[in-house]
Coordinates of C-alpha atoms in Angstrom, one line a residue:
M7 CA 15.3 12.5 55.1
K8 CA 13.4 13.8 58.1
V9 CA 9.8 15.5 58.3
T10 CA 10.0 19.0 57.0
P11 CA 7.3 21.6 57.0
E12 CA 6.6 20.9 53.3
I13 CA 5.8 17.4 54.1
V14 CA 3.7 18.2 57.1
K15 CA 1.8 20.8 55.1
D16 CA 1.1 18.5 52.4
R17 CA -0.2 15.7 54.7
L18 CA -2.4 18.1 56.7
A19 CA -3.8 19.3 53.4
R20 CA -4.6 15.9 52.4
F21 CA -6.3 15.1 55.9
Y22 CA -8.7 18.2 55.2
I23 CA -9.8 16.7 52.0
V24 CA -10.2 13.2 53.3
F25 CA -12.0 14.0 56.4
G26 CA -14.3 16.6 54.7
L27 CA -13.4 19.8 56.3
P28 CA -12.9 23.3 54.8
S29 CA -9.4 23.9 53.7
E30 CA -7.5 26.2 56.1
G31 CA -5.2 27.3 53.1
E32 CA -2.5 29.5 54.3
S33 CA -4.3 31.0 57.3
R34 CA -2.3 31.7 60.4
E35 CA -3.9 28.8 62.3
F36 CA -3.0 26.3 59.5
N37 CA 0.5 27.5 59.4
R38 CA 0.6 27.3 63.2
E39 CA -0.6 23.8 63.1
V40 CA 2.0 23.0 60.4
Q41 CA 4.7 24.3 62.9
I42 CA 3.5 22.3 65.9
W43 CA 3.3 19.0 63.9
T44 CA 6.9 19.6 62.4
E45 CA 8.3 20.4 65.8
H46 CA 6.8 17.0 67.1
F47 CA 7.9 15.0 64.1
Q48 CA 11.1 16.6 63.1
H49 CA 13.1 13.6 64.1
V50 CA 11.1 11.1 62.4
P51 CA 12.0 9.8 59.0
A52 CA 9.8 11.1 56.3
S53 CA 8.8 7.7 54.9
A54 CA 7.6 6.6 58.5
F55 CA 5.5 9.7 58.9
E56 CA 3.9 9.6 55.6
M57 CA 3.1 5.8 56.0
A58 CA 1.5 6.6 59.5
C59 CA -0.5 9.5 57.8
F60 CA -1.8 7.1 55.1
Q61 CA -2.8 4.4 57.9
C62 CA -4.7 7.1 59.7
E63 CA -6.4 7.9 56.6
G64 CA -7.6 4.4 56.2
S65 CA -8.7 3.8 59.9
L66 CA -10.0 7.0 61.3
T67 CA -13.3 8.6 60.9
S68 CA -12.2 12.2 62.0
F69 CA -9.3 14.4 61.5
P70 CA -6.3 12.8 63.4
C71 CA -4.4 14.4 66.3
I72 CA -0.6 14.2 66.7
A73 CA -1.0 11.2 69.1
D74 CA -2.9 9.3 66.2
V75 CA -0.2 9.7 63.9
A76 CA 2.6 9.1 66.4
G77 CA 0.9 5.8 67.4
K78 CA 1.3 4.6 64.0
I79 CA 4.9 5.2 63.7
P80 CA 7.0 2.0 64.5
S81 CA 9.3 2.3 67.7

């Protein structure tokens, strides 16, 4: 299974909680962020994306950018 908007939405929402940021909910900005991340990771297996997100949660001190997550995905 590849990365879907639902998976990205769940992971980004988790990042907001983990990194202590106010929730974006269903705002236009959050939905655009979901769209951008989904477009970037659409060809990545969902399990690899989720593992990379989990690794970012444990190793970063601030909200990850796309490059942070992409750097954790095996080639």
